[in-house]
Amino acid sequence: MNVALGLFAMGAVSGLYLAVAHFRGLELKMGPALAHGAFGAAGLAALAFALGKSGFSGPGVVALGLFTAAALGGFFLFSFHLRGKRPPSPIVVVHALAAAAAFGLLAAAVIGLV
């Protein structure tokens, strides 16, 4: 789960860059968007693999569900990017909040707080 946490941290950095650009009204570049998605997808795969080895139990499963929901929102947001349209700000916020909650839960699980 440490690997997944690291991948999600990298995704968070690129996501923060994208969110700041979005709320400043700047054009979103394809490279950071693809990096954000790649880190998120790799994090999901690493987390699912780790949970599969441990029997899919504990708070990591909840984090996996939240990250999956965030990923679905990310696909929706990326569809706007592909169409050259500005994504809706409320969806950007919900996507970020779901991912942040999942990251916090996963981090707490990794360090043994939950």
Short mmCIF file of C-alpha atoms in Angstrom, two decimals:
data_model
loop_
_atom_site.label_atom_id
_atom_site.label_comp_id
_atom_site.label_asym_id
_atom_site.label_seq_id
_atom_site.Cartn_x
_atom_site.Cartn_y
_atom_site.Cartn_z
CA MET A 1 0.00 0.00 0.00
CA ASN A 2 3.04 2.25 0.35
CA VAL A 3 3.58 2.17 -3.41
CA ALA A 4 -0.06 3.08 -4.01
CA LEU A 5 0.22 5.96 -1.55
CA GLY A 6 3.31 7.28 -3.36
CA LEU A 7 1.62 7.06 -6.75
CA PHE A 8 -1.46 8.84 -5.43
CA ALA A 9 0.80 11.53 -3.94
CA MET A 10 2.30 12.14 -7.38
CA GLY A 11 -1.22 12.26 -8.80
CA ALA A 12 -2.18 14.79 -6.13
CA VAL A 13 0.68 17.09 -7.11
CA SER A 14 -0.31 17.07 -10.77
CA GLY A 15 -3.99 17.38 -9.78
CA LEU A 16 -3.26 20.42 -7.65
CA TYR A 17 -1.47 22.01 -10.61
CA LEU A 18 -4.50 21.33 -12.81
CA ALA A 19 -6.97 22.64 -10.22
CA VAL A 20 -5.03 25.87 -9.72
CA ALA A 21 -4.84 26.38 -13.48
CA HIS A 22 -8.57 25.69 -13.80
CA PHE A 23 -9.57 28.18 -11.11
CA ARG A 24 -7.22 30.82 -12.52
CA GLY A 25 -8.94 30.43 -15.88
CA LEU A 26 -5.81 29.15 -17.62
CA GLU A 27 -5.75 26.68 -20.46
CA LEU A 28 -5.25 23.14 -19.15
CA LYS A 29 -2.34 21.38 -20.83
CA MET A 30 -2.65 17.79 -22.00
CA GLY A 31 0.65 16.61 -20.46
CA PRO A 32 -0.24 17.30 -16.82
CA ALA A 33 -3.74 15.92 -17.38
CA LEU A 34 -2.34 12.68 -18.77
CA ALA A 35 0.24 12.44 -15.97
CA HIS A 36 -2.49 12.99 -13.39
CA GLY A 37 -4.59 10.21 -14.88
CA ALA A 38 -1.64 7.85 -15.24
CA PHE A 39 -0.58 8.29 -11.61
CA GLY A 40 -4.16 7.80 -10.48
CA ALA A 41 -4.64 4.67 -12.58
CA ALA A 42 -1.33 3.21 -11.43
CA GLY A 43 -2.25 4.02 -7.82
CA LEU A 44 -5.61 2.28 -8.22
CA ALA A 45 -3.93 -0.80 -9.69
CA ALA A 46 -1.28 -0.89 -6.95
CA LEU A 47 -3.90 -0.47 -4.22
CA ALA A 48 -6.16 -3.16 -5.68
CA PHE A 49 -3.18 -5.52 -5.93
CA ALA A 50 -2.13 -4.85 -2.34
CA LEU A 51 -5.67 -5.31 -1.07
CA GLY A 52 -6.07 -8.48 -3.09
CA LYS A 53 -3.03 -9.96 -1.38
CA SER A 54 -4.45 -9.07 2.04
CA GLY A 55 -7.99 -10.32 1.43
CA PHE A 56 -9.77 -7.05 0.63
CA SER A 57 -10.42 -5.97 4.19
CA GLY A 58 -9.95 -2.88 6.30
CA PRO A 59 -9.99 0.84 5.57
CA GLY A 60 -8.00 0.37 2.37
CA VAL A 61 -11.14 -1.03 0.75
CA VAL A 62 -13.04 2.16 1.57
CA ALA A 63 -10.14 4.18 0.16
CA LEU A 64 -10.25 2.06 -3.00
CA GLY A 65 -13.96 2.81 -3.36
CA LEU A 66 -13.42 6.53 -2.89
CA PHE A 67 -10.50 6.56 -5.33
CA THR A 68 -12.65 4.68 -7.86
CA ALA A 69 -15.42 7.26 -7.50
CA ALA A 70 -12.83 10.03 -7.94
CA ALA A 71 -11.51 8.27 -11.04
CA LEU A 72 -14.98 8.17 -12.57
CA GLY A 73 -15.27 11.90 -11.94
CA GLY A 74 -11.83 12.31 -13.50
CA PHE A 75 -12.95 10.52 -16.67
CA PHE A 76 -15.90 12.90 -16.85
CA LEU A 77 -13.62 15.91 -16.39
CA PHE A 78 -11.16 14.59 -18.99
CA SER A 79 -14.02 14.35 -21.49
CA PHE A 80 -14.35 18.14 -21.25
CA HIS A 81 -10.62 18.49 -21.81
CA LEU A 82 -10.81 16.36 -24.95
CA ARG A 83 -13.66 18.48 -26.29
CA GLY A 84 -11.79 21.71 -25.60
CA LYS A 85 -14.40 22.87 -23.10
CA ARG A 86 -14.01 24.19 -19.59
CA PRO A 87 -15.05 21.57 -17.02
CA PRO A 88 -17.67 22.50 -14.42
CA SER A 89 -16.01 23.83 -11.27
CA PRO A 90 -18.31 21.94 -8.86
CA ILE A 91 -17.24 18.64 -10.43
CA VAL A 92 -13.58 19.66 -10.11
CA VAL A 93 -14.18 20.32 -6.40
CA VAL A 94 -16.07 17.06 -5.79
CA HIS A 95 -13.36 15.11 -7.65
CA ALA A 96 -10.66 16.71 -5.52
CA LEU A 97 -12.54 16.18 -2.24
CA ALA A 98 -13.19 12.50 -2.97
CA ALA A 99 -9.53 11.94 -3.85
CA ALA A 100 -8.31 13.89 -0.80
CA ALA A 101 -10.59 11.91 1.53
CA ALA A 102 -9.39 8.64 0.01
CA PHE A 103 -5.76 9.74 0.27
CA GLY A 104 -6.18 10.71 3.92
CA LEU A 105 -7.83 7.39 4.74
CA LEU A 106 -5.15 5.43 2.90
CA ALA A 107 -2.37 7.40 4.58
CA ALA A 108 -3.96 6.77 8.00
CA ALA A 109 -4.17 3.06 7.20
CA VAL A 110 -0.55 2.89 6.03
CA ILE A 111 0.80 4.51 9.19
CA GLY A 112 -1.53 2.46 11.40
CA LEU A 113 -3.95 5.09 12.67
CA VAL A 114 -7.02 3.17 11.50
#
